[in-house]
Amino acid sequence: MEALYNLFGVTSHQVARTVLAVFVALIILFILLRVVNMLFRRTEQRLLARGRDTGFLRYLRYGVKGALYVICIAGALQNVPGMDAVLTGILAGSGILAVVVGLASQQALGNVVSGALLLLFRPFKVGDTIRYLAVDITGVVEEIGFRHTTIRTGECKLLLIPNSLMNSNVVENLSAEERGEAKDEQ
């Protein structure tokens, strides 16, 4: 054990405590992820039973799970001797990294934001028949995902249209006309 102390400057007690803290953080992460998944599944079932769209719930679930990963991993690493300085450096550099990643993935992030806006303002929803006027395509919306909207055409072809294009081009919702929603606005 003295060799461990001489090599790394830590005692066996410190190593055991660190391993235990990391293990506990991983167990907490696992339990929290299970609880989050269960809560979101129940909420999704309730919304589906009421005939509501659950697309926005998927965005929220991924955001909550991502935050849990970051918090639990940072908490686990904080217990490792010498990681405080590393975590401080990572935190300081994360602002610069966010700008670089944001510029590099501007189009992908634009699609994610556009997808969230489509789910928030609901110009169409899953199951609606729409016509995408930019290329004159008509089909049924099958999914509004993070990066793209999936449309099944009358020829049973699946089209994946980036959400930024769905948000910036004219889309005619034929199902809204059938439900009488377009008449209510006039």
Short mmCIF file of N, CA and C in Angstrom, two decimals:
data_model
loop_
_atom_site.label_atom_id
_atom_site.label_comp_id
_atom_site.label_asym_id
_atom_site.label_seq_id
_atom_site.Cartn_x
_atom_site.Cartn_y
_atom_site.Cartn_z
N MET A 1 0.81 -1.19 0.00
CA MET A 1 0.00 0.00 0.00
C MET A 1 0.86 1.26 0.00
N GLU A 2 2.05 1.15 0.59
CA GLU A 2 2.93 2.31 0.56
C GLU A 2 3.36 2.65 -0.85
N ALA A 3 3.46 1.61 -1.68
CA ALA A 3 3.84 1.85 -3.08
C ALA A 3 2.76 2.68 -3.78
N LEU A 4 1.50 2.42 -3.45
CA LEU A 4 0.39 3.18 -4.02
C LEU A 4 0.49 4.64 -3.58
N TYR A 5 0.80 4.84 -2.31
CA TYR A 5 0.92 6.21 -1.79
C TYR A 5 2.11 6.92 -2.43
N ASN A 6 3.22 6.20 -2.54
CA ASN A 6 4.42 6.81 -3.14
C ASN A 6 4.21 7.14 -4.62
N LEU A 7 3.45 6.30 -5.32
CA LEU A 7 3.25 6.49 -6.75
C LEU A 7 2.25 7.63 -7.03
N PHE A 8 1.12 7.61 -6.34
CA PHE A 8 0.06 8.57 -6.63
C PHE A 8 -0.17 9.61 -5.52
N GLY A 9 0.41 9.43 -4.39
CA GLY A 9 0.21 10.36 -3.29
C GLY A 9 -1.12 10.19 -2.60
N VAL A 10 -1.72 9.00 -2.68
CA VAL A 10 -2.99 8.72 -2.02
C VAL A 10 -2.85 7.44 -1.22
N THR A 11 -3.66 7.36 -0.17
CA THR A 11 -3.66 6.16 0.66
C THR A 11 -4.71 5.19 0.15
N SER A 12 -4.64 3.97 0.63
CA SER A 12 -5.62 2.96 0.22
C SER A 12 -7.02 3.36 0.70
N HIS A 13 -7.09 4.06 1.84
CA HIS A 13 -8.39 4.53 2.34
C HIS A 13 -9.00 5.55 1.37
N GLN A 14 -8.18 6.44 0.84
CA GLN A 14 -8.66 7.43 -0.12
C GLN A 14 -9.11 6.76 -1.42
N VAL A 15 -8.38 5.75 -1.85
CA VAL A 15 -8.76 5.02 -3.08
C VAL A 15 -10.10 4.32 -2.86
N ALA A 16 -10.26 3.66 -1.72
CA ALA A 16 -11.51 2.95 -1.44
C ALA A 16 -12.68 3.93 -1.37
N ARG A 17 -12.47 5.07 -0.74
CA ARG A 17 -13.52 6.07 -0.63
C ARG A 17 -13.90 6.63 -2.01
N THR A 18 -12.89 6.84 -2.84
CA THR A 18 -13.14 7.35 -4.19
C THR A 18 -13.91 6.34 -5.03
N VAL A 19 -13.50 5.08 -4.97
CA VAL A 19 -14.19 4.03 -5.73
C VAL A 19 -15.63 3.90 -5.25
N LEU A 20 -15.84 3.97 -3.95
CA LEU A 20 -17.19 3.89 -3.40
C LEU A 20 -18.04 5.08 -3.86
N ALA A 21 -17.47 6.28 -3.84
CA ALA A 21 -18.21 7.47 -4.25
C ALA A 21 -18.60 7.39 -5.73
N VAL A 22 -17.69 6.94 -6.57
CA VAL A 22 -17.99 6.79 -8.00
C VAL A 22 -19.06 5.73 -8.21
N PHE A 23 -18.95 4.63 -7.49
CA PHE A 23 -19.93 3.55 -7.59
C PHE A 23 -21.32 4.04 -7.15
N VAL A 24 -21.38 4.78 -6.06
CA VAL A 24 -22.66 5.31 -5.58
C VAL A 24 -23.25 6.29 -6.60
N ALA A 25 -22.41 7.14 -7.18
CA ALA A 25 -22.91 8.09 -8.18
C ALA A 25 -23.48 7.36 -9.39
N LEU A 26 -22.82 6.28 -9.81
CA LEU A 26 -23.32 5.50 -10.95
C LEU A 26 -24.63 4.79 -10.61
N ILE A 27 -24.75 4.30 -9.39
CA ILE A 27 -26.01 3.67 -8.97
C ILE A 27 -27.13 4.71 -8.94
N ILE A 28 -26.84 5.88 -8.40
CA ILE A 28 -27.85 6.95 -8.36
C ILE A 28 -28.26 7.32 -9.78
N LEU A 29 -27.29 7.43 -10.70
CA LEU A 29 -27.60 7.73 -12.09
C LEU A 29 -28.53 6.66 -12.68
N PHE A 30 -28.20 5.41 -12.45
CA PHE A 30 -29.02 4.30 -12.97
C PHE A 30 -30.45 4.38 -12.43
N ILE A 31 -30.59 4.61 -11.14
CA ILE A 31 -31.92 4.68 -10.52
C ILE A 31 -32.70 5.89 -11.06
N LEU A 32 -32.04 7.04 -11.14
CA LEU A 32 -32.72 8.24 -11.65
C LEU A 32 -33.16 8.07 -13.11
N LEU A 33 -32.32 7.42 -13.91
CA LEU A 33 -32.71 7.18 -15.30
C LEU A 33 -33.92 6.27 -15.40
N ARG A 34 -33.97 5.26 -14.55
CA ARG A 34 -35.13 4.36 -14.54
C ARG A 34 -36.40 5.11 -14.13
N VAL A 35 -36.29 5.95 -13.10
CA VAL A 35 -37.44 6.72 -12.63
C VAL A 35 -37.91 7.69 -13.72
N VAL A 36 -36.96 8.39 -14.37
CA VAL A 36 -37.31 9.33 -15.42
C VAL A 36 -38.01 8.60 -16.57
N ASN A 37 -37.46 7.47 -16.99
CA ASN A 37 -38.09 6.70 -18.07
C ASN A 37 -39.49 6.25 -17.69
N MET A 38 -39.67 5.79 -16.45
CA MET A 38 -40.98 5.34 -15.99
C MET A 38 -41.98 6.50 -15.98
N LEU A 39 -41.56 7.65 -15.45
CA LEU A 39 -42.46 8.81 -15.40
C LEU A 39 -42.84 9.29 -16.80
N PHE A 40 -41.88 9.34 -17.70
CA PHE A 40 -42.17 9.78 -19.05
C PHE A 40 -43.06 8.77 -19.78
N ARG A 41 -42.83 7.48 -19.54
CA ARG A 41 -43.69 6.46 -20.16
C ARG A 41 -45.13 6.60 -19.69
N ARG A 42 -45.32 6.78 -18.39
CA ARG A 42 -46.68 6.96 -17.85
C ARG A 42 -47.35 8.21 -18.42
N THR A 43 -46.60 9.29 -18.47
CA THR A 43 -47.14 10.53 -19.00
C THR A 43 -47.50 10.36 -20.48
N GLU A 44 -46.64 9.68 -21.21
CA GLU A 44 -46.92 9.44 -22.63
C GLU A 44 -48.18 8.59 -22.81
N GLN A 45 -48.36 7.57 -21.98
CA GLN A 45 -49.56 6.73 -22.07
C GLN A 45 -50.82 7.54 -21.77
N ARG A 46 -50.74 8.41 -20.77
CA ARG A 46 -51.89 9.25 -20.44
C ARG A 46 -52.24 10.20 -21.57
N LEU A 47 -51.22 10.80 -22.16
CA LEU A 47 -51.46 11.72 -23.27
C LEU A 47 -52.03 10.99 -24.48
N LEU A 48 -51.49 9.80 -24.78
CA LEU A 48 -52.01 9.02 -25.90
C LEU A 48 -53.45 8.60 -25.65
N ALA A 49 -53.78 8.26 -24.40
CA ALA A 49 -55.15 7.87 -24.08
C ALA A 49 -56.13 9.03 -24.31
N ARG A 50 -55.64 10.25 -24.14
CA ARG A 50 -56.47 11.43 -24.37
C ARG A 50 -56.42 11.90 -25.82
N GLY A 51 -55.65 11.18 -26.65
CA GLY A 51 -55.54 11.55 -28.05
C GLY A 51 -54.62 12.73 -28.31
N ARG A 52 -53.69 12.98 -27.40
CA ARG A 52 -52.78 14.11 -27.52
C ARG A 52 -51.48 13.67 -28.15
N ASP A 53 -50.77 14.61 -28.76
CA ASP A 53 -49.48 14.35 -29.39
C ASP A 53 -48.40 14.29 -28.31
N THR A 54 -47.48 13.33 -28.44
CA THR A 54 -46.44 13.15 -27.43
C THR A 54 -45.05 13.48 -27.95
N GLY A 55 -44.96 14.12 -29.10
CA GLY A 55 -43.66 14.42 -29.70
C GLY A 55 -42.79 15.30 -28.82
N PHE A 56 -43.37 16.32 -28.21
CA PHE A 56 -42.57 17.24 -27.39
C PHE A 56 -42.02 16.54 -26.16
N LEU A 57 -42.72 15.50 -25.69
CA LEU A 57 -42.27 14.75 -24.52
C LEU A 57 -40.92 14.09 -24.78
N ARG A 58 -40.69 13.66 -26.03
CA ARG A 58 -39.42 13.02 -26.39
C ARG A 58 -38.27 14.01 -26.23
N TYR A 59 -38.49 15.25 -26.69
CA TYR A 59 -37.46 16.27 -26.53
C TYR A 59 -37.15 16.49 -25.05
N LEU A 60 -38.18 16.60 -24.27
CA LEU A 60 -38.00 16.86 -22.84
C LEU A 60 -37.28 15.70 -22.17
N ARG A 61 -37.64 14.47 -22.52
CA ARG A 61 -37.01 13.29 -21.93
C ARG A 61 -35.51 13.27 -22.21
N TYR A 62 -35.12 13.53 -23.46
CA TYR A 62 -33.70 13.52 -23.79
C TYR A 62 -32.95 14.64 -23.06
N GLY A 63 -33.57 15.78 -22.90
CA GLY A 63 -32.94 16.87 -22.16
C GLY A 63 -32.73 16.54 -20.70
N VAL A 64 -33.75 15.95 -20.07
CA VAL A 64 -33.64 15.57 -18.66
C VAL A 64 -32.58 14.49 -18.48
N LYS A 65 -32.58 13.49 -19.35
CA LYS A 65 -31.59 12.42 -19.24
C LYS A 65 -30.18 12.94 -19.46
N GLY A 66 -30.00 13.85 -20.40
CA GLY A 66 -28.68 14.43 -20.63
C GLY A 66 -28.18 15.20 -19.42
N ALA A 67 -29.08 15.97 -18.81
CA ALA A 67 -28.71 16.72 -17.61
C ALA A 67 -28.33 15.77 -16.47
N LEU A 68 -29.07 14.66 -16.33
CA LEU A 68 -28.74 13.68 -15.28
C LEU A 68 -27.35 13.09 -15.50
N TYR A 69 -27.03 12.75 -16.74
CA TYR A 69 -25.70 12.20 -17.03
C TYR A 69 -24.61 13.20 -16.64
N VAL A 70 -24.78 14.44 -17.04
CA VAL A 70 -23.76 15.44 -16.77
C VAL A 70 -23.59 15.65 -15.27
N ILE A 71 -24.70 15.79 -14.54
CA ILE A 71 -24.64 16.04 -13.10
C ILE A 71 -24.02 14.87 -12.36
N CYS A 72 -24.46 13.65 -12.66
CA CYS A 72 -23.94 12.48 -11.94
C CYS A 72 -22.48 12.20 -12.26
N ILE A 73 -22.09 12.34 -13.52
CA ILE A 73 -20.69 12.09 -13.87
C ILE A 73 -19.79 13.16 -13.27
N ALA A 74 -20.24 14.42 -13.28
CA ALA A 74 -19.46 15.49 -12.65
C ALA A 74 -19.36 15.25 -11.14
N GLY A 75 -20.46 14.80 -10.53
CA GLY A 75 -20.41 14.49 -9.09
C GLY A 75 -19.47 13.35 -8.78
N ALA A 76 -19.44 12.34 -9.63
CA ALA A 76 -18.54 11.22 -9.42
C ALA A 76 -17.08 11.65 -9.59
N LEU A 77 -16.82 12.42 -10.62
CA LEU A 77 -15.44 12.86 -10.87
C LEU A 77 -14.94 13.84 -9.81
N GLN A 78 -15.85 14.55 -9.19
CA GLN A 78 -15.45 15.50 -8.16
C GLN A 78 -14.84 14.79 -6.95
N ASN A 79 -15.21 13.54 -6.75
CA ASN A 79 -14.68 12.78 -5.62
C ASN A 79 -13.32 12.16 -5.90
N VAL A 80 -12.88 12.20 -7.13
CA VAL A 80 -11.56 11.66 -7.48
C VAL A 80 -10.51 12.70 -7.12
N PRO A 81 -9.49 12.31 -6.32
CA PRO A 81 -8.46 13.28 -5.92
C PRO A 81 -7.78 13.90 -7.15
N GLY A 82 -7.65 15.21 -7.12
CA GLY A 82 -7.00 15.93 -8.20
C GLY A 82 -7.92 16.31 -9.35
N MET A 83 -9.16 15.83 -9.32
CA MET A 83 -10.09 16.12 -10.42
C MET A 83 -10.74 17.50 -10.27
N ASP A 84 -10.67 18.08 -9.08
CA ASP A 84 -11.24 19.42 -8.90
C ASP A 84 -10.62 20.42 -9.87
N ALA A 85 -9.30 20.37 -10.00
CA ALA A 85 -8.61 21.29 -10.91
C ALA A 85 -8.98 20.98 -12.37
N VAL A 86 -9.09 19.70 -12.69
CA VAL A 86 -9.45 19.31 -14.05
C VAL A 86 -10.88 19.76 -14.37
N LEU A 87 -11.81 19.55 -13.43
CA LEU A 87 -13.19 19.96 -13.65
C LEU A 87 -13.32 21.47 -13.79
N THR A 88 -12.52 22.22 -13.02
CA THR A 88 -12.53 23.67 -13.15
C THR A 88 -12.04 24.08 -14.54
N GLY A 89 -11.01 23.43 -15.02
CA GLY A 89 -10.50 23.70 -16.37
C GLY A 89 -11.52 23.34 -17.44
N ILE A 90 -12.20 22.22 -17.25
CA ILE A 90 -13.23 21.80 -18.20
C ILE A 90 -14.37 22.81 -18.21
N LEU A 91 -14.77 23.25 -17.04
CA LEU A 91 -15.86 24.23 -16.95
C LEU A 91 -15.46 25.55 -17.62
N ALA A 92 -14.22 25.96 -17.42
CA ALA A 92 -13.75 27.20 -18.04
C ALA A 92 -13.68 27.06 -19.56
N GLY A 93 -13.25 25.91 -20.02
CA GLY A 93 -13.13 25.69 -21.46
C GLY A 93 -14.44 25.34 -22.14
N SER A 94 -15.46 25.01 -21.36
CA SER A 94 -16.72 24.59 -21.97
C SER A 94 -17.41 25.73 -22.71
N GLY A 95 -17.21 26.94 -22.28
CA GLY A 95 -17.80 28.09 -22.98
C GLY A 95 -17.23 28.22 -24.38
N ILE A 96 -15.92 28.10 -24.48
CA ILE A 96 -15.26 28.16 -25.79
C ILE A 96 -15.68 26.97 -26.63
N LEU A 97 -15.74 25.80 -26.03
CA LEU A 97 -16.16 24.59 -26.74
C LEU A 97 -17.59 24.72 -27.25
N ALA A 98 -18.46 25.32 -26.45
CA ALA A 98 -19.85 25.50 -26.86
C ALA A 98 -19.95 26.38 -28.10
N VAL A 99 -19.13 27.43 -28.16
CA VAL A 99 -19.14 28.31 -29.33
C VAL A 99 -18.64 27.55 -30.56
N VAL A 100 -17.56 26.80 -30.41
CA VAL A 100 -16.99 26.06 -31.53
C VAL A 100 -17.96 24.99 -32.03
N VAL A 101 -18.52 24.23 -31.10
CA VAL A 101 -19.48 23.19 -31.49
C VAL A 101 -20.73 23.82 -32.09
N GLY A 102 -21.18 24.92 -31.53
CA GLY A 102 -22.35 25.61 -32.07
C GLY A 102 -22.15 26.06 -33.50
N LEU A 103 -20.97 26.60 -33.79
CA LEU A 103 -20.69 27.03 -35.16
C LEU A 103 -20.55 25.83 -36.10
N ALA A 104 -19.92 24.77 -35.61
CA ALA A 104 -19.70 23.59 -36.45
C ALA A 104 -20.99 22.84 -36.74
N SER A 105 -21.91 22.87 -35.80
CA SER A 105 -23.15 22.10 -35.97
C SER A 105 -24.36 23.00 -36.08
N GLN A 106 -24.18 24.15 -36.69
CA GLN A 106 -25.24 25.15 -36.77
C GLN A 106 -26.47 24.59 -37.47
N GLN A 107 -26.28 23.85 -38.55
CA GLN A 107 -27.42 23.31 -39.28
C GLN A 107 -28.15 22.25 -38.47
N ALA A 108 -27.40 21.36 -37.83
CA ALA A 108 -28.03 20.31 -37.02
C ALA A 108 -28.79 20.91 -35.84
N LEU A 109 -28.18 21.90 -35.18
CA LEU A 109 -28.86 22.54 -34.06
C LEU A 109 -30.09 23.32 -34.54
N GLY A 110 -29.99 23.90 -35.74
CA GLY A 110 -31.15 24.58 -36.32
C GLY A 110 -32.31 23.63 -36.54
N ASN A 111 -32.00 22.40 -36.96
CA ASN A 111 -33.04 21.39 -37.15
C ASN A 111 -33.67 20.99 -35.82
N VAL A 112 -32.85 20.88 -34.78
CA VAL A 112 -33.37 20.51 -33.46
C VAL A 112 -34.29 21.62 -32.93
N VAL A 113 -33.86 22.86 -33.04
CA VAL A 113 -34.69 23.97 -32.58
C VAL A 113 -35.97 24.06 -33.42
N SER A 114 -35.84 23.88 -34.72
CA SER A 114 -37.02 23.90 -35.59
C SER A 114 -37.99 22.78 -35.23
N GLY A 115 -37.46 21.60 -34.90
CA GLY A 115 -38.32 20.49 -34.48
C GLY A 115 -39.07 20.82 -33.21
N ALA A 116 -38.38 21.46 -32.26
CA ALA A 116 -39.05 21.86 -31.02
C ALA A 116 -40.14 22.89 -31.31
N LEU A 117 -39.87 23.81 -32.23
CA LEU A 117 -40.88 24.81 -32.57
C LEU A 117 -42.08 24.18 -33.28
N LEU A 118 -41.82 23.20 -34.14
CA LEU A 118 -42.92 22.49 -34.80
C LEU A 118 -43.81 21.79 -33.78
N LEU A 119 -43.17 21.19 -32.78
CA LEU A 119 -43.94 20.49 -31.75
C LEU A 119 -44.65 21.47 -30.81
N LEU A 120 -44.07 22.64 -30.62
CA LEU A 120 -44.67 23.63 -29.73
C LEU A 120 -45.86 24.33 -30.39
N PHE A 121 -45.70 24.78 -31.62
CA PHE A 121 -46.75 25.56 -32.28
C PHE A 121 -47.71 24.70 -33.09
N ARG A 122 -47.35 23.48 -33.39
CA ARG A 122 -48.20 22.47 -34.03
C ARG A 122 -48.92 22.94 -35.29
N PRO A 123 -48.17 23.33 -36.32
CA PRO A 123 -48.86 23.63 -37.58
C PRO A 123 -49.42 22.34 -38.20
N PHE A 124 -48.84 21.23 -37.81
CA PHE A 124 -49.34 19.90 -38.17
C PHE A 124 -48.87 18.95 -37.08
N LYS A 125 -49.49 17.79 -37.02
CA LYS A 125 -49.10 16.81 -36.01
C LYS A 125 -49.03 15.44 -36.66
N VAL A 126 -48.56 14.47 -35.91
CA VAL A 126 -48.45 13.11 -36.42
C VAL A 126 -49.84 12.63 -36.82
N GLY A 127 -49.94 12.07 -38.02
CA GLY A 127 -51.21 11.58 -38.53
C GLY A 127 -51.89 12.55 -39.49
N ASP A 128 -51.45 13.81 -39.52
CA ASP A 128 -52.04 14.79 -40.44
C ASP A 128 -51.53 14.55 -41.86
N THR A 129 -52.40 14.83 -42.82
CA THR A 129 -52.01 14.82 -44.23
C THR A 129 -51.61 16.24 -44.60
N ILE A 130 -50.38 16.37 -45.09
CA ILE A 130 -49.87 17.70 -45.43
C ILE A 130 -49.35 17.71 -46.86
N ARG A 131 -49.25 18.91 -47.40
CA ARG A 131 -48.61 19.10 -48.71
C ARG A 131 -47.47 20.08 -48.50
N TYR A 132 -46.27 19.60 -48.82
CA TYR A 132 -45.05 20.40 -48.72
C TYR A 132 -44.89 21.09 -50.07
N LEU A 133 -45.23 22.37 -50.11
CA LEU A 133 -45.35 23.09 -51.38
C LEU A 133 -44.03 23.35 -52.08
N ALA A 134 -42.91 23.34 -51.38
CA ALA A 134 -41.62 23.64 -52.00
C ALA A 134 -41.31 22.66 -53.13
N VAL A 135 -41.71 21.40 -52.97
CA VAL A 135 -41.48 20.39 -54.01
C VAL A 135 -42.76 19.65 -54.37
N ASP A 136 -43.90 20.18 -53.93
CA ASP A 136 -45.23 19.63 -54.21
C ASP A 136 -45.31 18.13 -53.88
N ILE A 137 -45.11 17.84 -52.60
CA ILE A 137 -45.21 16.47 -52.09
C ILE A 137 -46.35 16.43 -51.08
N THR A 138 -47.22 15.42 -51.22
CA THR A 138 -48.32 15.24 -50.29
C THR A 138 -48.13 13.91 -49.59
N GLY A 139 -48.37 13.89 -48.27
CA GLY A 139 -48.24 12.65 -47.52
C GLY A 139 -48.72 12.81 -46.10
N VAL A 140 -48.61 11.73 -45.34
CA VAL A 140 -49.05 11.69 -43.95
C VAL A 140 -47.82 11.81 -43.05
N VAL A 141 -47.90 12.69 -42.08
CA VAL A 141 -46.80 12.87 -41.13
C VAL A 141 -46.74 11.65 -40.22
N GLU A 142 -45.61 10.96 -40.23
CA GLU A 142 -45.44 9.78 -39.39
C GLU A 142 -44.68 10.09 -38.11
N GLU A 143 -43.75 11.06 -38.19
CA GLU A 143 -42.96 11.38 -37.00
C GLU A 143 -42.37 12.78 -37.15
N ILE A 144 -42.33 13.49 -36.05
CA ILE A 144 -41.60 14.75 -35.98
C ILE A 144 -40.46 14.49 -35.01
N GLY A 145 -39.27 14.28 -35.56
CA GLY A 145 -38.12 13.92 -34.74
C GLY A 145 -37.24 15.11 -34.43
N PHE A 146 -36.07 14.81 -33.86
CA PHE A 146 -35.13 15.87 -33.50
C PHE A 146 -34.63 16.62 -34.73
N ARG A 147 -34.24 15.87 -35.76
CA ARG A 147 -33.62 16.50 -36.92
C ARG A 147 -34.53 16.61 -38.13
N HIS A 148 -35.51 15.73 -38.25
CA HIS A 148 -36.32 15.73 -39.46
C HIS A 148 -37.76 15.30 -39.18
N THR A 149 -38.61 15.61 -40.14
CA THR A 149 -40.00 15.17 -40.11
C THR A 149 -40.15 14.06 -41.14
N THR A 150 -40.76 12.96 -40.74
CA THR A 150 -40.95 11.81 -41.64
C THR A 150 -42.35 11.87 -42.22
N ILE A 151 -42.42 11.81 -43.54
CA ILE A 151 -43.70 11.85 -44.26
C ILE A 151 -43.80 10.62 -45.15
N ARG A 152 -44.94 9.93 -45.10
CA ARG A 152 -45.19 8.79 -45.99
C ARG A 152 -46.10 9.28 -47.11
N THR A 153 -45.60 9.15 -48.33
CA THR A 153 -46.36 9.62 -49.49
C THR A 153 -47.41 8.59 -49.90
N GLY A 154 -48.24 8.96 -50.88
CA GLY A 154 -49.26 8.05 -51.39
C GLY A 154 -48.65 6.82 -52.05
N GLU A 155 -47.41 6.92 -52.50
CA GLU A 155 -46.71 5.78 -53.11
C GLU A 155 -45.98 4.94 -52.06
N CYS A 156 -46.28 5.17 -50.78
CA CYS A 156 -45.68 4.46 -49.64
C CYS A 156 -44.17 4.68 -49.54
N LYS A 157 -43.71 5.83 -49.99
CA LYS A 157 -42.30 6.19 -49.84
C LYS A 157 -42.16 7.06 -48.61
N LEU A 158 -41.08 6.84 -47.87
CA LEU A 158 -40.80 7.66 -46.70
C LEU A 158 -39.88 8.80 -47.09
N LEU A 159 -40.28 10.01 -46.76
CA LEU A 159 -39.46 11.18 -47.00
C LEU A 159 -39.02 11.74 -45.65
N LEU A 160 -37.75 12.05 -45.54
CA LEU A 160 -37.21 12.68 -44.34
C LEU A 160 -36.84 14.11 -44.71
N ILE A 161 -37.63 15.05 -44.25
CA ILE A 161 -37.40 16.46 -44.57
C ILE A 161 -36.85 17.15 -43.33
N PRO A 162 -35.68 17.81 -43.44
CA PRO A 162 -35.12 18.50 -42.28
C PRO A 162 -36.12 19.49 -41.70
N ASN A 163 -36.16 19.54 -40.37
CA ASN A 163 -37.12 20.41 -39.69
C ASN A 163 -36.94 21.88 -40.03
N SER A 164 -35.71 22.30 -40.30
CA SER A 164 -35.50 23.71 -40.64
C SER A 164 -36.21 24.04 -41.95
N LEU A 165 -36.26 23.08 -42.89
CA LEU A 165 -36.99 23.32 -44.14
C LEU A 165 -38.50 23.29 -43.90
N MET A 166 -38.96 22.40 -43.03
CA MET A 166 -40.40 22.35 -42.72
C MET A 166 -40.85 23.65 -42.06
N ASN A 167 -39.97 24.27 -41.31
CA ASN A 167 -40.29 25.50 -40.60
C ASN A 167 -40.20 26.73 -41.50
N SER A 168 -39.35 26.67 -42.53
CA SER A 168 -39.11 27.87 -43.34
C SER A 168 -39.85 27.86 -44.67
N ASN A 169 -40.49 26.76 -45.04
CA ASN A 169 -41.24 26.68 -46.29
C ASN A 169 -42.74 26.56 -46.01
N VAL A 170 -43.52 26.75 -47.05
CA VAL A 170 -44.97 26.70 -46.90
C VAL A 170 -45.42 25.24 -46.87
N VAL A 171 -46.18 24.91 -45.83
CA VAL A 171 -46.74 23.57 -45.67
C VAL A 171 -48.25 23.72 -45.52
N GLU A 172 -48.99 23.02 -46.36
CA GLU A 172 -50.44 23.07 -46.30
C GLU A 172 -50.93 21.87 -45.51
N ASN A 173 -51.68 22.11 -44.45
CA ASN A 173 -52.21 21.04 -43.62
C ASN A 173 -53.61 20.69 -44.11
N LEU A 174 -53.71 19.62 -44.87
CA LEU A 174 -54.99 19.21 -45.44
C LEU A 174 -55.92 18.65 -44.38
N SER A 175 -55.37 18.06 -43.33
CA SER A 175 -56.19 17.51 -42.24
C SER A 175 -56.87 18.60 -41.44
N ALA A 176 -56.23 19.75 -41.31
CA ALA A 176 -56.83 20.87 -40.57
C ALA A 176 -58.07 21.36 -41.28
N GLU A 177 -58.03 21.34 -42.61
CA GLU A 177 -59.20 21.75 -43.37
C GLU A 177 -60.36 20.78 -43.16
N GLU A 178 -60.01 19.48 -43.09
CA GLU A 178 -61.05 18.46 -42.87
C GLU A 178 -61.69 18.60 -41.49
N ARG A 179 -60.88 18.99 -40.49
CA ARG A 179 -61.40 19.15 -39.13
C ARG A 179 -62.10 20.48 -38.94
N GLY A 180 -61.98 21.36 -39.92
CA GLY A 180 -62.63 22.67 -39.82
C GLY A 180 -61.80 23.71 -39.11
N GLU A 181 -60.51 23.40 -38.83
CA GLU A 181 -59.64 24.35 -38.12
C GLU A 181 -59.33 25.57 -38.97
N ALA A 182 -59.19 25.37 -40.28
CA ALA A 182 -58.84 26.51 -41.14
C ALA A 182 -59.99 27.50 -41.21
N LYS A 183 -61.23 27.03 -41.14
CA LYS A 183 -62.40 27.90 -41.22
C LYS A 183 -62.53 28.74 -39.95
N ASP A 184 -62.12 28.17 -38.81
CA ASP A 184 -62.25 28.89 -37.55
C ASP A 184 -61.37 30.13 -37.51
N GLU A 185 -60.26 30.11 -38.23
CA GLU A 185 -59.31 31.22 -38.19
C GLU A 185 -59.81 32.40 -39.03
N GLN A 186 -60.70 32.17 -40.01
CA GLN A 186 -61.12 33.24 -40.93
C GLN A 186 -62.08 34.20 -40.32
#
